[in-house]
């Protein structure tokens, strides 16, 4: 894949990305990274051939890409990867991203987001899904107003979504349907943790309990024998154990 093919695949406008500082070579792209005050930090490279997709200058470190453009913005999308970020800006949507993947997002990187409404919009792969909780925990610690945008599952990232004939209006609709971190936790909690309504419980077929001693010691679960000191708890328990072992009625 060459540069023109890459831009076309992501529906990126050449003049727009060049105006944002991207340098387009034949088989790689140079992406300049700046700090929140617009000071140049280092270059990152998107390789279009070879095994390594991204590399960066020696001495580079995690930074918040496009942080210099959001100072006056009240709402920001926190996405995954520079191509997704620049694609959102092309659509008129303020966005930022960490420069070294979801694993390096931190409290320090999130500082420029304080005081803003942040929409977390990560990739739909397992890495992206798994990072949502970490991102929201960090934003919560900084008391940042946070919402989570869930892309339709058929799209792996927001660039793919926008390339498929979607636009800023569609992003705005996704924002309108964004959920809070608390709602996301409830929606994504393990199946065994989910609460059942009274109606669901009443309609559920419950298997008959199996007992070691009828109506007293269940075959599964806990039994507590409670009483004051020296009232026979130990002997009481021994008689139960004897009945269970011998099969004699208790």
PDB file of N, CA and C in Angstrom, residues 58-134:
ATOM      1  N   UNK A  58      13.734   8.555  18.556  1.00  0.00           N
ATOM      2  CA  UNK A  58      14.362   8.158  19.815  1.00  0.00           C
ATOM      3  C   UNK A  58      14.036   9.180  20.903  1.00  0.00           C
ATOM      4  N   UNK A  59      13.774   8.690  22.103  1.00  0.00           N
ATOM      5  CA  UNK A  59      13.457   9.583  23.216  1.00  0.00           C
ATOM      6  C   UNK A  59      12.001  10.004  23.282  1.00  0.00           C
ATOM      7  N   UNK A  60      11.180   9.465  22.396  1.00  0.00           N
ATOM      8  CA  UNK A  60       9.760   9.809  22.411  1.00  0.00           C
ATOM      9  C   UNK A  60       9.065   9.184  23.617  1.00  0.00           C
ATOM     10  N   UNK A  61       7.905   9.681  23.959  1.00  0.00           N
ATOM     11  CA  UNK A  61       7.175   9.229  25.139  1.00  0.00           C
ATOM     12  C   UNK A  61       5.684   9.426  24.882  1.00  0.00           C
ATOM     13  N   UNK A  62       4.828   8.765  25.652  1.00  0.00           N
ATOM     14  CA  UNK A  62       3.385   8.949  25.444  1.00  0.00           C
ATOM     15  C   UNK A  62       2.967  10.410  25.574  1.00  0.00           C
ATOM     16  N   UNK A  63       2.145  10.848  24.651  1.00  0.00           N
ATOM     17  CA  UNK A  63       1.634  12.222  24.663  1.00  0.00           C
ATOM     18  C   UNK A  63       0.193  12.186  24.172  1.00  0.00           C
ATOM     19  N   UNK A  64      -0.497  13.304  24.309  1.00  0.00           N
ATOM     20  CA  UNK A  64      -1.884  13.399  23.859  1.00  0.00           C
ATOM     21  C   UNK A  64      -1.906  14.124  22.520  1.00  0.00           C
ATOM     22  N   UNK A  65      -2.089  13.361  21.460  1.00  0.00           N
ATOM     23  CA  UNK A  65      -2.075  13.918  20.110  1.00  0.00           C
ATOM     24  C   UNK A  65      -3.254  14.871  19.904  1.00  0.00           C
ATOM     25  N   UNK A  66      -2.947  16.044  19.350  1.00  0.00           N
ATOM     26  CA  UNK A  66      -3.895  17.127  19.075  1.00  0.00           C
ATOM     27  C   UNK A  66      -4.337  17.869  20.327  1.00  0.00           C
ATOM     28  N   UNK A  67      -3.624  17.674  21.440  1.00  0.00           N
ATOM     29  CA  UNK A  67      -3.976  18.390  22.672  1.00  0.00           C
ATOM     30  C   UNK A  67      -3.874  19.897  22.485  1.00  0.00           C
ATOM     31  N   UNK A  68      -3.000  20.354  21.590  1.00  0.00           N
ATOM     32  CA  UNK A  68      -2.813  21.787  21.384  1.00  0.00           C
ATOM     33  C   UNK A  68      -4.021  22.454  20.724  1.00  0.00           C
ATOM     34  N   UNK A  69      -4.937  21.634  20.176  1.00  0.00           N
ATOM     35  CA  UNK A  69      -6.084  22.183  19.454  1.00  0.00           C
ATOM     36  C   UNK A  69      -7.375  22.198  20.273  1.00  0.00           C
ATOM     37  N   UNK A  70      -7.349  21.733  21.519  1.00  0.00           N
ATOM     38  CA  UNK A  70      -8.610  21.563  22.246  1.00  0.00           C
ATOM     39  C   UNK A  70      -8.789  22.541  23.414  1.00  0.00           C
ATOM     40  N   UNK A  71      -7.879  23.474  23.572  1.00  0.00           N
ATOM     41  CA  UNK A  71      -7.947  24.375  24.738  1.00  0.00           C
ATOM     42  C   UNK A  71      -9.301  25.062  24.864  1.00  0.00           C
ATOM     43  N   UNK A  72      -9.881  25.481  23.765  1.00  0.00           N
ATOM     44  CA  UNK A  72     -11.144  26.225  23.817  1.00  0.00           C
ATOM     45  C   UNK A  72     -12.366  25.334  23.601  1.00  0.00           C
ATOM     46  N   UNK A  73     -12.144  24.034  23.447  1.00  0.00           N
ATOM     47  CA  UNK A  73     -13.252  23.122  23.162  1.00  0.00           C
ATOM     48  C   UNK A  73     -13.908  22.640  24.460  1.00  0.00           C
ATOM     49  N   UNK A  74     -15.236  22.605  24.454  1.00  0.00           N
ATOM     50  CA  UNK A  74     -15.970  22.144  25.626  1.00  0.00           C
ATOM     51  C   UNK A  74     -16.209  20.640  25.579  1.00  0.00           C
ATOM     52  N   UNK A  75     -16.248  20.079  24.373  1.00  0.00           N
ATOM     53  CA  UNK A  75     -16.459  18.651  24.193  1.00  0.00           C
ATOM     54  C   UNK A  75     -15.337  18.072  23.339  1.00  0.00           C
ATOM     55  N   UNK A  76     -14.857  16.890  23.722  1.00  0.00           N
ATOM     56  CA  UNK A  76     -13.759  16.249  22.994  1.00  0.00           C
ATOM     57  C   UNK A  76     -14.032  14.743  22.913  1.00  0.00           C
ATOM     58  N   UNK A  77     -13.713  14.171  21.769  1.00  0.00           N
ATOM     59  CA  UNK A  77     -13.770  12.713  21.619  1.00  0.00           C
ATOM     60  C   UNK A  77     -12.384  12.158  21.897  1.00  0.00           C
ATOM     61  N   UNK A  78     -12.309  11.197  22.782  1.00  0.00           N
ATOM     62  CA  UNK A  78     -11.053  10.510  23.099  1.00  0.00           C
ATOM     63  C   UNK A  78     -11.061   9.192  22.344  1.00  0.00           C
ATOM     64  N   UNK A  79     -10.265   9.109  21.282  1.00  0.00           N
ATOM     65  CA  UNK A  79     -10.309   7.953  20.386  1.00  0.00           C
ATOM     66  C   UNK A  79      -9.003   7.168  20.456  1.00  0.00           C
ATOM     67  N   UNK A  80      -8.819   6.260  19.510  1.00  0.00           N
ATOM     68  CA  UNK A  80      -7.671   5.361  19.545  1.00  0.00           C
ATOM     69  C   UNK A  80      -6.874   5.459  18.241  1.00  0.00           C
ATOM     70  N   UNK A  81      -5.755   6.159  18.268  1.00  0.00           N
ATOM     71  CA  UNK A  81      -4.875   6.226  17.110  1.00  0.00           C
ATOM     72  C   UNK A  81      -4.953   7.541  16.356  1.00  0.00           C
ATOM     73  N   UNK A  82      -3.799   7.980  15.858  1.00  0.00           N
ATOM     74  CA  UNK A  82      -3.725   9.258  15.146  1.00  0.00           C
ATOM     75  C   UNK A  82      -4.591   9.298  13.888  1.00  0.00           C
ATOM     76  N   UNK A  83      -4.655   8.233  13.070  1.00  0.00           N
ATOM     77  CA  UNK A  83      -5.529   8.290  11.885  1.00  0.00           C
ATOM     78  C   UNK A  83      -6.994   8.515  12.245  1.00  0.00           C
ATOM     79  N   UNK A  84      -7.483   7.830  13.290  1.00  0.00           N
ATOM     80  CA  UNK A  84      -8.865   8.055  13.725  1.00  0.00           C
ATOM     81  C   UNK A  84      -9.049   9.492  14.208  1.00  0.00           C
ATOM     82  N   UNK A  85      -8.070   9.989  14.949  1.00  0.00           N
ATOM     83  CA  UNK A  85      -8.148  11.336  15.497  1.00  0.00           C
ATOM     84  C   UNK A  85      -8.219  12.385  14.385  1.00  0.00           C
ATOM     85  N   UNK A  86      -7.318  12.288  13.427  1.00  0.00           N
ATOM     86  CA  UNK A  86      -7.290  13.283  12.347  1.00  0.00           C
ATOM     87  C   UNK A  86      -8.532  13.164  11.463  1.00  0.00           C
ATOM     88  N   UNK A  87      -9.060  11.931  11.348  1.00  0.00           N
ATOM     89  CA  UNK A  87     -10.284  11.735  10.550  1.00  0.00           C
ATOM     90  C   UNK A  87     -11.476  12.419  11.209  1.00  0.00           C
ATOM     91  N   UNK A  88     -11.536  12.390  12.548  1.00  0.00           N
ATOM     92  CA  UNK A  88     -12.601  13.086  13.262  1.00  0.00           C
ATOM     93  C   UNK A  88     -12.474  14.598  13.098  1.00  0.00           C
ATOM     94  N   UNK A  89     -11.246  15.113  13.195  1.00  0.00           N
ATOM     95  CA  UNK A  89     -11.038  16.555  12.987  1.00  0.00           C
ATOM     96  C   UNK A  89     -11.461  16.960  11.582  1.00  0.00           C
ATOM     97  N   UNK A  90     -11.163  16.121  10.600  1.00  0.00           N
ATOM     98  CA  UNK A  90     -11.562  16.414   9.224  1.00  0.00           C
ATOM     99  C   UNK A  90     -13.080  16.554   9.122  1.00  0.00           C
ATOM    100  N   UNK A  91     -13.782  15.820   9.967  1.00  0.00           N
ATOM    101  CA  UNK A  91     -15.243  15.856   9.973  1.00  0.00           C
ATOM    102  C   UNK A  91     -15.772  16.992  10.841  1.00  0.00           C
ATOM    103  N   UNK A  92     -14.847  17.749  11.479  1.00  0.00           N
ATOM    104  CA  UNK A  92     -15.253  18.856  12.323  1.00  0.00           C
ATOM    105  C   UNK A  92     -15.505  18.469  13.758  1.00  0.00           C
ATOM    106  N   UNK A  93     -14.992  17.293  14.162  1.00  0.00           N
ATOM    107  CA  UNK A  93     -15.204  16.790  15.521  1.00  0.00           C
ATOM    108  C   UNK A  93     -13.888  16.890  16.291  1.00  0.00           C
ATOM    109  N   UNK A  94     -13.796  17.723  17.336  1.00  0.00           N
ATOM    110  CA  UNK A  94     -12.568  17.814  18.132  1.00  0.00           C
ATOM    111  C   UNK A  94     -12.242  16.460  18.768  1.00  0.00           C
ATOM    112  N   UNK A  95     -10.983  16.035  18.640  1.00  0.00           N
ATOM    113  CA  UNK A  95     -10.602  14.709  19.133  1.00  0.00           C
ATOM    114  C   UNK A  95      -9.151  14.695  19.559  1.00  0.00           C
ATOM    115  N   UNK A  96      -8.820  13.766  20.443  1.00  0.00           N
ATOM    116  CA  UNK A  96      -7.443  13.529  20.881  1.00  0.00           C
ATOM    117  C   UNK A  96      -7.244  12.023  21.007  1.00  0.00           C
ATOM    118  N   UNK A  97      -5.971  11.635  21.101  1.00  0.00           N
ATOM    119  CA  UNK A  97      -5.648  10.226  21.307  1.00  0.00           C
ATOM    120  C   UNK A  97      -4.262  10.110  21.927  1.00  0.00           C
ATOM    121  N   UNK A  98      -4.043   9.044  22.657  1.00  0.00           N
ATOM    122  CA  UNK A  98      -2.708   8.766  23.166  1.00  0.00           C
ATOM    123  C   UNK A  98      -1.820   8.284  22.027  1.00  0.00           C
ATOM    124  N   UNK A  99      -0.539   8.624  22.077  1.00  0.00           N
ATOM    125  CA  UNK A  99       0.347   8.329  20.944  1.00  0.00           C
ATOM    126  C   UNK A  99       0.953   6.932  20.965  1.00  0.00           C
ATOM    127  N   UNK A 100       0.806   6.194  22.055  1.00  0.00           N
ATOM    128  CA  UNK A 100       1.427   4.868  22.117  1.00  0.00           C
ATOM    129  C   UNK A 100       0.447   3.781  22.540  1.00  0.00           C
ATOM    130  N   UNK A 101      -0.775   3.866  22.060  1.00  0.00           N
ATOM    131  CA  UNK A 101      -1.742   2.812  22.289  1.00  0.00           C
ATOM    132  C   UNK A 101      -2.499   2.950  23.597  1.00  0.00           C
ATOM    133  N   UNK A 102      -3.540   2.116  23.731  1.00  0.00           N
ATOM    134  CA  UNK A 102      -4.429   2.222  24.885  1.00  0.00           C
ATOM    135  C   UNK A 102      -3.732   1.867  26.196  1.00  0.00           C
ATOM    136  N   UNK A 103      -2.681   1.061  26.117  1.00  0.00           N
ATOM    137  CA  UNK A 103      -2.007   0.630  27.335  1.00  0.00           C
ATOM    138  C   UNK A 103      -1.246   1.722  28.048  1.00  0.00           C
ATOM    139  N   UNK A 104      -0.992   2.839  27.383  1.00  0.00           N
ATOM    140  CA  UNK A 104      -0.174   3.895  27.986  1.00  0.00           C
ATOM    141  C   UNK A 104      -0.992   5.109  28.417  1.00  0.00           C
ATOM    142  N   UNK A 105      -2.310   5.047  28.260  1.00  0.00           N
ATOM    143  CA  UNK A 105      -3.121   6.185  28.699  1.00  0.00           C
ATOM    144  C   UNK A 105      -3.008   6.325  30.209  1.00  0.00           C
ATOM    145  N   UNK A 106      -2.865   7.553  30.681  1.00  0.00           N
ATOM    146  CA  UNK A 106      -2.565   7.769  32.095  1.00  0.00           C
ATOM    147  C   UNK A 106      -3.212   9.052  32.601  1.00  0.00           C
ATOM    148  N   UNK A 107      -3.121   9.233  33.918  1.00  0.00           N
ATOM    149  CA  UNK A 107      -3.601  10.447  34.560  1.00  0.00           C
ATOM    150  C   UNK A 107      -2.911  11.677  33.972  1.00  0.00           C
ATOM    151  N   UNK A 108      -1.617  11.559  33.712  1.00  0.00           N
ATOM    152  CA  UNK A 108      -0.855  12.679  33.162  1.00  0.00           C
ATOM    153  C   UNK A 108      -1.367  13.062  31.778  1.00  0.00           C
ATOM    154  N   UNK A 109      -1.617  12.064  30.926  1.00  0.00           N
ATOM    155  CA  UNK A 109      -2.103  12.348  29.581  1.00  0.00           C
ATOM    156  C   UNK A 109      -3.488  12.986  29.611  1.00  0.00           C
ATOM    157  N   UNK A 110      -4.268  12.655  30.621  1.00  0.00           N
ATOM    158  CA  UNK A 110      -5.643  13.138  30.677  1.00  0.00           C
ATOM    159  C   UNK A 110      -5.770  14.561  31.194  1.00  0.00           C
ATOM    160  N   UNK A 111      -4.693  15.152  31.704  1.00  0.00           N
ATOM    161  CA  UNK A 111      -4.770  16.481  32.303  1.00  0.00           C
ATOM    162  C   UNK A 111      -5.413  17.539  31.404  1.00  0.00           C
ATOM    163  N   UNK A 112      -5.086  17.594  30.090  1.00  0.00           N
ATOM    164  CA  UNK A 112      -5.699  18.627  29.235  1.00  0.00           C
ATOM    165  C   UNK A 112      -7.204  18.466  29.055  1.00  0.00           C
ATOM    166  N   UNK A 113      -7.772  17.343  29.520  1.00  0.00           N
ATOM    167  CA  UNK A 113      -9.198  17.087  29.352  1.00  0.00           C
ATOM    168  C   UNK A 113     -10.024  17.575  30.545  1.00  0.00           C
ATOM    169  N   UNK A 114      -9.363  18.011  31.591  1.00  0.00           N
ATOM    170  CA  UNK A 114     -10.066  18.474  32.789  1.00  0.00           C
ATOM    171  C   UNK A 114     -10.955  19.670  32.437  1.00  0.00           C
ATOM    172  N   UNK A 115     -12.204  19.623  32.914  1.00  0.00           N
ATOM    173  CA  UNK A 115     -13.152  20.699  32.655  1.00  0.00           C
ATOM    174  C   UNK A 115     -13.939  20.543  31.375  1.00  0.00           C
ATOM    175  N   UNK A 116     -13.700  19.462  30.633  1.00  0.00           N
ATOM    176  CA  UNK A 116     -14.396  19.229  29.371  1.00  0.00           C
ATOM    177  C   UNK A 116     -15.314  18.014  29.481  1.00  0.00           C
ATOM    178  N   UNK A 117     -16.291  17.937  28.594  1.00  0.00           N
ATOM    179  CA  UNK A 117     -17.079  16.725  28.462  1.00  0.00           C
ATOM    180  C   UNK A 117     -16.336  15.816  27.485  1.00  0.00           C
ATOM    181  N   UNK A 118     -16.049  14.600  27.924  1.00  0.00           N
ATOM    182  CA  UNK A 118     -15.237  13.689  27.123  1.00  0.00           C
ATOM    183  C   UNK A 118     -16.062  12.483  26.695  1.00  0.00           C
ATOM    184  N   UNK A 119     -16.001  12.179  25.403  1.00  0.00           N
ATOM    185  CA  UNK A 119     -16.645  10.990  24.851  1.00  0.00           C
ATOM    186  C   UNK A 119     -15.557   9.970  24.528  1.00  0.00           C
ATOM    187  N   UNK A 120     -15.584   8.858  25.214  1.00  0.00           N
ATOM    188  CA  UNK A 120     -14.607   7.798  24.963  1.00  0.00           C
ATOM    189  C   UNK A 120     -15.103   6.964  23.783  1.00  0.00           C
ATOM    190  N   UNK A 121     -14.291   6.903  22.720  1.00  0.00           N
ATOM    191  CA  UNK A 121     -14.669   6.191  21.500  1.00  0.00           C
ATOM    192  C   UNK A 121     -13.475   5.356  21.034  1.00  0.00           C
ATOM    193  N   UNK A 122     -13.389   4.132  21.544  1.00  0.00           N
ATOM    194  CA  UNK A 122     -12.263   3.272  21.225  1.00  0.00           C
ATOM    195  C   UNK A 122     -12.645   2.229  20.181  1.00  0.00           C
ATOM    196  N   UNK A 123     -11.641   1.517  19.672  1.00  0.00           N
ATOM    197  CA  UNK A 123     -11.885   0.483  18.665  1.00  0.00           C
ATOM    198  C   UNK A 123     -12.775  -0.611  19.237  1.00  0.00           C
ATOM    199  N   UNK A 124     -13.418  -1.362  18.344  1.00  0.00           N
ATOM    200  CA  UNK A 124     -14.328  -2.414  18.775  1.00  0.00           C
ATOM    201  C   UNK A 124     -13.642  -3.763  18.949  1.00  0.00           C
ATOM    202  N   UNK A 125     -12.306  -3.822  18.783  1.00  0.00           N
ATOM    203  CA  UNK A 125     -11.607  -5.082  19.027  1.00  0.00           C
ATOM    204  C   UNK A 125     -11.468  -5.311  20.528  1.00  0.00           C
ATOM    205  N   UNK A 126     -10.900  -6.461  20.896  1.00  0.00           N
ATOM    206  CA  UNK A 126     -10.825  -6.808  22.317  1.00  0.00           C
ATOM    207  C   UNK A 126      -9.967  -5.808  23.105  1.00  0.00           C
ATOM    208  N   UNK A 127      -8.878  -5.323  22.477  1.00  0.00           N
ATOM    209  CA  UNK A 127      -8.019  -4.356  23.158  1.00  0.00           C
ATOM    210  C   UNK A 127      -8.784  -3.069  23.457  1.00  0.00           C
ATOM    211  N   UNK A 128      -9.546  -2.611  22.471  1.00  0.00           N
ATOM    212  CA  UNK A 128     -10.327  -1.392  22.662  1.00  0.00           C
ATOM    213  C   UNK A 128     -11.402  -1.553  23.722  1.00  0.00           C
ATOM    214  N   UNK A 129     -12.144  -2.658  23.644  1.00  0.00           N
ATOM    215  CA  UNK A 129     -13.191  -2.916  24.635  1.00  0.00           C
ATOM    216  C   UNK A 129     -12.596  -3.026  26.034  1.00  0.00           C
ATOM    217  N   UNK A 130     -11.457  -3.704  26.118  1.00  0.00           N
ATOM    218  CA  UNK A 130     -10.837  -3.906  27.415  1.00  0.00           C
ATOM    219  C   UNK A 130     -10.284  -2.638  28.027  1.00  0.00           C
ATOM    220  N   UNK A 131     -10.015  -1.621  27.202  1.00  0.00           N
ATOM    221  CA  UNK A 131      -9.413  -0.380  27.703  1.00  0.00           C
ATOM    222  C   UNK A 131     -10.439   0.631  28.178  1.00  0.00           C
ATOM    223  N   UNK A 132     -11.708   0.440  27.837  1.00  0.00           N
ATOM    224  CA  UNK A 132     -12.733   1.419  28.211  1.00  0.00           C
ATOM    225  C   UNK A 132     -12.758   1.634  29.716  1.00  0.00           C
ATOM    226  N   UNK A 133     -12.734   0.541  30.475  1.00  0.00           N
ATOM    227  CA  UNK A 133     -12.797   0.648  31.934  1.00  0.00           C
ATOM    228  C   UNK A 133     -11.610   1.441  32.478  1.00  0.00           C
ATOM    229  N   UNK A 134     -10.409   1.163  31.967  1.00  0.00           N
ATOM    230  CA  UNK A 134      -9.209   1.879  32.423  1.00  0.00           C
ATOM    231  C   UNK A 134      -9.328   3.367  32.114  1.00  0.00           C
TER     232      UNK A 134
END
